[in-house]
PDB file of C-alpha atoms in Angstrom:
ATOM      1  CA  MET A   1      15.016  -0.304   2.542  1.00 46.00           C
ATOM      2  CA  ARG A   2      13.959  -3.806   3.908  1.00 45.00           C
ATOM      3  CA  PRO A   3      10.725  -4.815   4.926  1.00 45.00           C
ATOM      4  CA  SER A   4      13.436  -6.046   8.269  1.00 44.00           C
ATOM      5  CA  SER A   5      12.664  -2.468   9.012  1.00 46.00           C
ATOM      6  CA  PHE A   6       9.078  -2.066  10.192  1.00 46.00           C
ATOM      7  CA  PRO A   7       7.836  -2.555  13.033  1.00 47.00           C
ATOM      8  CA  THR A   8       7.507  -6.202  13.761  1.00 42.00           C
ATOM      9  CA  THR A   9       4.814  -6.916  16.715  1.00 45.00           C
ATOM     10  CA  SER A  10       2.598  -8.940  13.540  1.00 68.00           C
ATOM     11  CA  SER A  11       3.537 -10.817  10.383  1.00 83.00           C
ATOM     12  CA  SER A  12       3.894  -8.332   6.900  1.00 86.00           C
ATOM     13  CA  ASN A  13       4.160  -9.065   3.785  1.00 87.00           C
ATOM     14  CA  VAL A  14       5.138  -6.482   0.442  1.00 85.00           C
ATOM     15  CA  LEU A  15       3.311  -6.966  -1.789  1.00 85.00           C
ATOM     16  CA  PRO A  16       1.958  -4.759  -5.422  1.00 81.00           C
ATOM     17  CA  ASP A  17      -0.722  -3.046  -5.702  1.00 83.00           C
ATOM     18  CA  ASN A  18      -2.816  -5.551  -7.989  1.00 85.00           C
ATOM     19  CA  VAL A  19      -3.182  -8.023  -5.500  1.00 87.00           C
ATOM     20  CA  LEU A  20      -4.690  -5.484  -3.598  1.00 91.00           C
ATOM     21  CA  PHE A  21      -7.497  -5.013  -6.235  1.00 91.00           C
ATOM     22  CA  GLU A  22      -7.528  -7.658  -8.863  1.00 88.00           C
ATOM     23  CA  GLY A  23     -11.438  -9.706  -8.854  1.00 87.00           C
ATOM     24  CA  GLY A  24     -11.576 -13.374  -9.624  1.00 88.00           C
ATOM     25  CA  ALA A  25      -9.149 -14.939  -7.413  1.00 89.00           C
ATOM     26  CA  GLY A  26      -7.940 -12.065  -5.347  1.00 89.00           C
ATOM     27  CA  GLU A  27     -11.043 -11.077  -4.409  1.00 93.00           C
ATOM     28  CA  LYS A  28     -11.376 -14.169  -2.672  1.00 92.00           C
ATOM     29  CA  VAL A  29      -7.702 -14.425  -0.840  1.00 92.00           C
ATOM     30  CA  ARG A  30      -8.709 -10.857   0.292  1.00 94.00           C
ATOM     31  CA  ARG A  31     -11.670 -12.204   2.006  1.00 94.00           C
ATOM     32  CA  LYS A  32      -9.485 -15.200   3.470  1.00 93.00           C
ATOM     33  CA  LEU A  33      -7.020 -12.565   4.669  1.00 94.00           C
ATOM     34  CA  LEU A  34      -9.877  -9.960   6.643  1.00 96.00           C
ATOM     35  CA  ASP A  35     -12.553 -13.615   8.156  1.00 95.00           C
ATOM     36  CA  GLU A  36      -8.732 -15.619   8.791  1.00 93.00           C
ATOM     37  CA  PHE A  37      -5.738 -12.923   9.987  1.00 94.00           C
ATOM     38  CA  ASP A  38      -6.046  -9.910  11.789  1.00 96.00           C
ATOM     39  CA  LEU A  39      -5.523  -7.655   9.056  1.00 96.00           C
ATOM     40  CA  HIS A  40      -4.852  -5.015  11.158  1.00 97.00           C
ATOM     41  CA  THR A  41      -2.454  -2.640   9.311  1.00 97.00           C
ATOM     42  CA  ILE A  42      -1.659  -1.676   5.067  1.00 97.00           C
ATOM     43  CA  LEU A  43       1.675   1.272   4.750  1.00 96.00           C
ATOM     44  CA  ARG A  44       0.597   1.385   1.409  1.00 94.00           C
ATOM     45  CA  LEU A  45       4.579   2.845  -0.676  1.00 90.00           C
ATOM     46  CA  PRO A  46       5.490   4.900  -2.822  1.00 84.00           C
ATOM     47  CA  THR A  47       7.089   3.433  -6.862  1.00 77.00           C
ATOM     48  CA  GLY A  48      10.101   1.813  -7.263  1.00 66.00           C
ATOM     49  CA  ILE A  49      11.169   1.219  -3.429  1.00 72.00           C
ATOM     50  CA  PHE A  50      10.098  -2.820  -3.371  1.00 65.00           C
ATOM     51  CA  TYR A  51       9.342  -3.560  -6.932  1.00 59.00           C
ATOM     52  CA  ALA A  52      11.340  -2.284 -10.643  1.00 58.00           C
ATOM     53  CA  GLY A  53       9.370  -1.028 -13.850  1.00 55.00           C
ATOM     54  CA  GLY A  54       6.759   1.686 -11.403  1.00 66.00           C
ATOM     55  CA  VAL A  55       5.605  -0.855  -9.229  1.00 74.00           C
ATOM     56  CA  LYS A  56       3.648   0.626  -6.256  1.00 82.00           C
ATOM     57  CA  ALA A  57       4.078  -1.773  -3.188  1.00 86.00           C
ATOM     58  CA  ASN A  58       2.141  -2.011   0.324  1.00 91.00           C
ATOM     59  CA  VAL A  59       3.194  -3.693   3.070  1.00 93.00           C
ATOM     60  CA  LEU A  60       0.594  -5.523   4.776  1.00 95.00           C
ATOM     61  CA  PHE A  61       0.484  -6.187   9.147  1.00 95.00           C
ATOM     62  CA  PHE A  62      -1.343  -8.385  10.241  1.00 95.00           C
ATOM     63  CA  ASP A  63      -1.663 -12.164  13.017  1.00 93.00           C
ATOM     64  CA  LYS A  64      -2.846 -15.674  11.991  1.00 88.00           C
ATOM     65  CA  LYS A  65      -6.065 -16.758  14.814  1.00 86.00           C
ATOM     66  CA  PRO A  66      -7.154 -19.601  14.959  1.00 86.00           C
ATOM     67  CA  PRO A  67     -10.628 -20.453  13.549  1.00 84.00           C
ATOM     68  CA  ARG A  68     -13.105 -18.330  15.764  1.00 85.00           C
ATOM     69  CA  ALA A  69     -16.407 -21.153  17.030  1.00 88.00           C
ATOM     70  CA  ASP A  70     -18.911 -18.267  16.214  1.00 92.00           C
ATOM     71  CA  GLY A  71     -17.471 -18.099  12.890  1.00 88.00           C
ATOM     72  CA  LYS A  72     -16.550 -14.519  12.694  1.00 93.00           C
ATOM     73  CA  PRO A  73     -14.264 -12.416  10.393  1.00 95.00           C
ATOM     74  CA  HIS A  74     -11.385 -11.675  12.536  1.00 94.00           C
ATOM     75  CA  THR A  75     -10.403  -8.301  11.389  1.00 96.00           C
ATOM     76  CA  THR A  76     -12.448  -6.196  13.064  1.00 96.00           C
ATOM     77  CA  GLU A  77     -10.855  -2.566  11.545  1.00 97.00           C
ATOM     78  CA  THR A  78      -7.502  -1.999   9.428  1.00 98.00           C
ATOM     79  CA  TRP A  79      -5.542   0.794   9.592  1.00 98.00           C
ATOM     80  CA  VAL A  80      -4.364   2.170   6.588  1.00 98.00           C
ATOM     81  CA  TYR A  81      -1.002   4.344   6.352  1.00 97.00           C
ATOM     82  CA  ASP A  82      -0.839   6.803   3.560  1.00 96.00           C
ATOM     83  CA  PHE A  83       2.586   6.525   2.638  1.00 95.00           C
ATOM     84  CA  ARG A  84       2.581   7.202  -1.690  1.00 90.00           C
ATOM     85  CA  THR A  85       1.055  10.488  -1.962  1.00 89.00           C
ATOM     86  CA  GLY A  86       3.221  13.444  -2.224  1.00 83.00           C
ATOM     87  CA  GLN A  87       6.377  11.196  -1.448  1.00 85.00           C
ATOM     88  CA  HIS A  88       8.999  11.580  -4.382  1.00 77.00           C
ATOM     89  CA  PHE A  89      11.965   9.411  -3.539  1.00 77.00           C
ATOM     90  CA  THR A  90      14.755   8.452  -6.888  1.00 71.00           C
ATOM     91  CA  LEU A  91      16.995   5.885  -6.481  1.00 69.00           C
ATOM     92  CA  LYS A  92      20.323   8.428  -6.264  1.00 72.00           C
ATOM     93  CA  GLN A  93      18.874  11.612  -5.695  1.00 72.00           C
ATOM     94  CA  ARG A  94      16.496  11.572  -3.018  1.00 76.00           C
ATOM     95  CA  PRO A  95      16.848   6.961  -1.778  1.00 80.00           C
ATOM     96  CA  LEU A  96      15.014   6.320   0.983  1.00 84.00           C
ATOM     97  CA  THR A  97      15.860   6.007   3.757  1.00 88.00           C
ATOM     98  CA  ARG A  98      14.406   4.698   7.790  1.00 90.00           C
ATOM     99  CA  ALA A  99      14.214   8.058   8.268  1.00 93.00           C
ATOM    100  CA  HIS A 100      11.557   8.845   6.457  1.00 93.00           C
ATOM    101  CA  LEU A 101       9.263   6.152   8.064  1.00 94.00           C
ATOM    102  CA  ASP A 102       9.556   8.091  11.520  1.00 96.00           C
ATOM    103  CA  ASP A 103       5.599   8.955  10.980  1.00 96.00           C
ATOM    104  CA  PHE A 104       4.487   5.714  10.427  1.00 96.00           C
ATOM    105  CA  VAL A 105       6.546   4.016  13.256  1.00 96.00           C
ATOM    106  CA  THR A 106       4.820   6.377  15.402  1.00 96.00           C
ATOM    107  CA  ALA A 107       1.725   6.338  14.129  1.00 97.00           C
ATOM    108  CA  TYR A 108       2.264   2.677  14.289  1.00 96.00           C
ATOM    109  CA  ARG A 109       2.845   2.625  17.940  1.00 95.00           C
ATOM    110  CA  PRO A 110       4.789  -1.201  18.209  1.00 92.00           C
ATOM    111  CA  GLY A 111       4.296  -2.413  21.030  1.00 91.00           C
ATOM    112  CA  GLU A 112       1.971  -0.644  22.154  1.00 94.00           C
ATOM    113  CA  PRO A 113      -2.228  -1.870  21.605  1.00 94.00           C
ATOM    114  CA  ARG A 114      -3.759  -0.667  18.470  1.00 93.00           C
ATOM    115  CA  SER A 115      -6.275   0.579  20.411  1.00 94.00           C
ATOM    116  CA  SER A 116      -3.918   3.835  21.300  1.00 96.00           C
ATOM    117  CA  ARG A 117      -3.576   4.157  17.597  1.00 97.00           C
ATOM    118  CA  VAL A 118      -5.569   7.938  16.091  1.00 96.00           C
ATOM    119  CA  GLU A 119      -6.414   8.720  13.399  1.00 96.00           C
ATOM    120  CA  SER A 120      -4.674  11.408  11.750  1.00 95.00           C
ATOM    121  CA  GLU A 121      -6.393  15.191  12.627  1.00 92.00           C
ATOM    122  CA  ASP A 122      -6.718  16.505   9.133  1.00 89.00           C
ATOM    123  CA  ASP A 123      -8.877  14.398   6.481  1.00 87.00           C
ATOM    124  CA  ASN A 124      -6.044  15.137   4.050  1.00 89.00           C
ATOM    125  CA  GLY A 125      -4.232  13.026   6.849  1.00 94.00           C
ATOM    126  CA  PRO A 126      -2.054   9.378   6.662  1.00 96.00           C
ATOM    127  CA  PHE A 127      -3.834   8.049   8.634  1.00 97.00           C
ATOM    128  CA  LYS A 128      -6.927   6.277   8.898  1.00 97.00           C
ATOM    129  CA  LYS A 129      -9.007   3.864  10.485  1.00 96.00           C
ATOM    130  CA  PHE A 130     -12.143   1.293   8.173  1.00 97.00           C
ATOM    131  CA  SER A 131     -13.593  -0.837   9.698  1.00 97.00           C
ATOM    132  CA  TYR A 132     -14.534  -4.663   8.297  1.00 97.00           C
ATOM    133  CA  GLU A 133     -17.985  -3.899   7.179  1.00 97.00           C
ATOM    134  CA  GLU A 134     -16.940  -0.627   5.407  1.00 97.00           C
ATOM    135  CA  LEU A 135     -13.729  -2.996   4.110  1.00 97.00           C
ATOM    136  CA  VAL A 136     -15.958  -5.783   2.012  1.00 96.00           C
ATOM    137  CA  ALA A 137     -18.762  -3.631   0.607  1.00 96.00           C
ATOM    138  CA  ARG A 138     -16.177  -2.317  -1.466  1.00 95.00           C
ATOM    139  CA  ASP A 139     -16.145  -4.253  -4.786  1.00 94.00           C
ATOM    140  CA  LYS A 140     -14.464  -7.051  -4.991  1.00 94.00           C
ATOM    141  CA  ILE A 141     -12.957  -6.106  -1.580  1.00 95.00           C
ATOM    142  CA  ASN A 142     -10.993  -3.255  -2.710  1.00 94.00           C
ATOM    143  CA  LEU A 143      -8.651  -2.907  -0.339  1.00 95.00           C
ATOM    144  CA  ASP A 144      -6.284   0.512  -2.529  1.00 93.00           C
ATOM    145  CA  ILE A 145      -7.684   2.827  -0.731  1.00 93.00           C
ATOM    146  CA  THR A 146      -7.018   6.441  -1.357  1.00 91.00           C
ATOM    147  CA  TRP A 147      -8.342   9.503  -0.261  1.00 92.00           C
ATOM    148  CA  MET A 148      -5.805  12.076   0.657  1.00 89.00           C
ATOM    149  CA  LYS A 149      -4.735  14.706  -2.519  1.00 83.00           C
ATOM    150  CA  ASP A 150      -1.225  14.910  -4.206  1.00 72.00           C
ATOM    151  CA  PRO A 151      -0.425  18.901  -3.991  1.00 65.00           C
ATOM    152  CA  ALA A 152       1.862  18.014  -6.672  1.00 59.00           C
ATOM    153  CA  LEU A 153      -1.041  17.447  -9.066  1.00 58.00           C
ATOM    154  CA  ASP A 154      -2.871  20.799  -7.626  1.00 56.00           C
ATOM    155  CA  ASP A 155       0.743  23.278  -8.451  1.00 53.00           C
ATOM    156  CA  ALA A 156       2.079  23.305 -11.287  1.00 52.00           C
ATOM    157  CA  ASP A 157       5.184  25.326 -10.221  1.00 50.00           C
ATOM    158  CA  SER A 158       5.563  22.664  -6.961  1.00 57.00           C
ATOM    159  CA  GLY A 159       8.871  22.991  -7.120  1.00 63.00           C
ATOM    160  CA  LEU A 160      10.115  19.103  -8.006  1.00 65.00           C
ATOM    161  CA  PRO A 161      13.096  18.790  -9.943  1.00 72.00           C
ATOM    162  CA  PRO A 162      12.129  17.729 -13.566  1.00 76.00           C
ATOM    163  CA  GLU A 163      14.771  14.592 -13.549  1.00 75.00           C
ATOM    164  CA  VAL A 164      12.078  13.412 -10.613  1.00 72.00           C
ATOM    165  CA  ILE A 165       8.715  14.953 -12.295  1.00 72.00           C
ATOM    166  CA  ALA A 166      10.293  12.593 -15.599  1.00 77.00           C
ATOM    167  CA  GLU A 167      11.469   9.489 -13.561  1.00 75.00           C
ATOM    168  CA  GLU A 168       7.585   9.406 -12.299  1.00 73.00           C
ATOM    169  CA  ILE A 169       6.320   9.608 -15.600  1.00 76.00           C
ATOM    170  CA  VAL A 170       8.242   6.442 -17.342  1.00 79.00           C
ATOM    171  CA  ARG A 171       7.080   4.357 -13.333  1.00 75.00           C
ATOM    172  CA  ASP A 172       3.583   5.459 -14.592  1.00 73.00           C
ATOM    173  CA  LEU A 173       3.880   4.404 -18.004  1.00 77.00           C
ATOM    174  CA  GLN A 174       5.739   1.477 -16.919  1.00 77.00           C
ATOM    175  CA  ALA A 175       3.180   0.658 -14.062  1.00 73.00           C
ATOM    176  CA  ALA A 176      -0.001   1.152 -16.514  1.00 70.00           C
ATOM    177  CA  LEU A 177       2.277  -1.393 -19.136  1.00 76.00           C
ATOM    178  CA  ASN A 178       2.188  -3.754 -16.473  1.00 75.00           C
ATOM    179  CA  GLU A 179      -0.998  -3.791 -15.487  1.00 70.00           C
ATOM    180  CA  PHE A 180      -2.129  -3.662 -19.494  1.00 72.00           C
ATOM    181  CA  THR A 181       0.664  -6.376 -20.290  1.00 76.00           C
ATOM    182  CA  ALA A 182      -1.322  -8.269 -17.358  1.00 71.00           C
ATOM    183  CA  ILE A 183      -5.168  -8.063 -18.428  1.00 73.00           C
ATOM    184  CA  ALA A 184      -4.044  -9.716 -22.116  1.00 73.00           C
ATOM    185  CA  ARG A 185      -2.688 -12.693 -20.321  1.00 73.00           C
ATOM    186  CA  SER A 186      -5.859 -12.779 -18.230  1.00 71.00           C
ATOM    187  CA  LEU A 187      -7.769 -13.337 -21.601  1.00 75.00           C
ATOM    188  CA  GLY A 188      -5.592 -15.141 -23.296  1.00 74.00           C
ATOM    189  CA  GLY A 189      -4.071 -12.806 -25.789  1.00 72.00           C
ATOM    190  CA  GLU A 190       0.316 -14.006 -26.632  1.00 75.00           C
ATOM    191  CA  VAL A 191       1.401 -10.174 -25.324  1.00 69.00           C
ATOM    192  CA  ASP A 192       5.687 -10.048 -26.484  1.00 71.00           C
ATOM    193  CA  VAL A 193       6.464  -6.365 -23.996  1.00 61.00           C
ATOM    194  CA  PRO A 194       9.395  -5.016 -25.177  1.00 59.00           C
ATOM    195  CA  GLU A 195      12.322  -4.324 -22.332  1.00 56.00           C
ATOM    196  CA  ALA A 196      12.102  -0.530 -21.683  1.00 52.00           C
ATOM    197  CA  GLU A 197      15.879   1.125 -22.550  1.00 49.00           C
ATOM    198  CA  VAL A 198      16.594   3.338 -20.127  1.00 46.00           C
ATOM    199  CA  GLU A 199      20.380   5.087 -20.381  1.00 43.00           C
TER     200      GLU A 199
END
């Protein structure tokens, strides 16, 4: 799946999850993104789509705007589409295809005004909007927003093949290791992480 497969009415960037929640410089970048750009859509993706090693990714859609004379932020609301919760892909048995994103494209409504968008009727649905005020009120302007419940977590008999469950466990463990490594390095530690051997 390539970023060019997504709607292209605005600029977009594929970023790993940690960019959406890390403090310090990350918080400053997120505030600048909300204030100086119109960050109108975030697409939350499952692991392994753009990054290896269990890293979860997001596609951020935004428009660059000239500075406003009144100093107000350009982002008034951001729509978040959760294409992560309950989605399970593998590189071989169940690879992601363009058809899997049809519901997102329909909700995104490329070529139409964003005012025509509609939130999911179900509270556990994948498409929600958040106001600028809601976003900046979040701790460290955390844009890693979740609200959906994964039915597979409540149902041990969800029918997922064992190899998919095993692959997701490996990805989650690798993602956790990556996060702890980044924390250790930011604290000044020298961390030597051996490459995972996968047969």
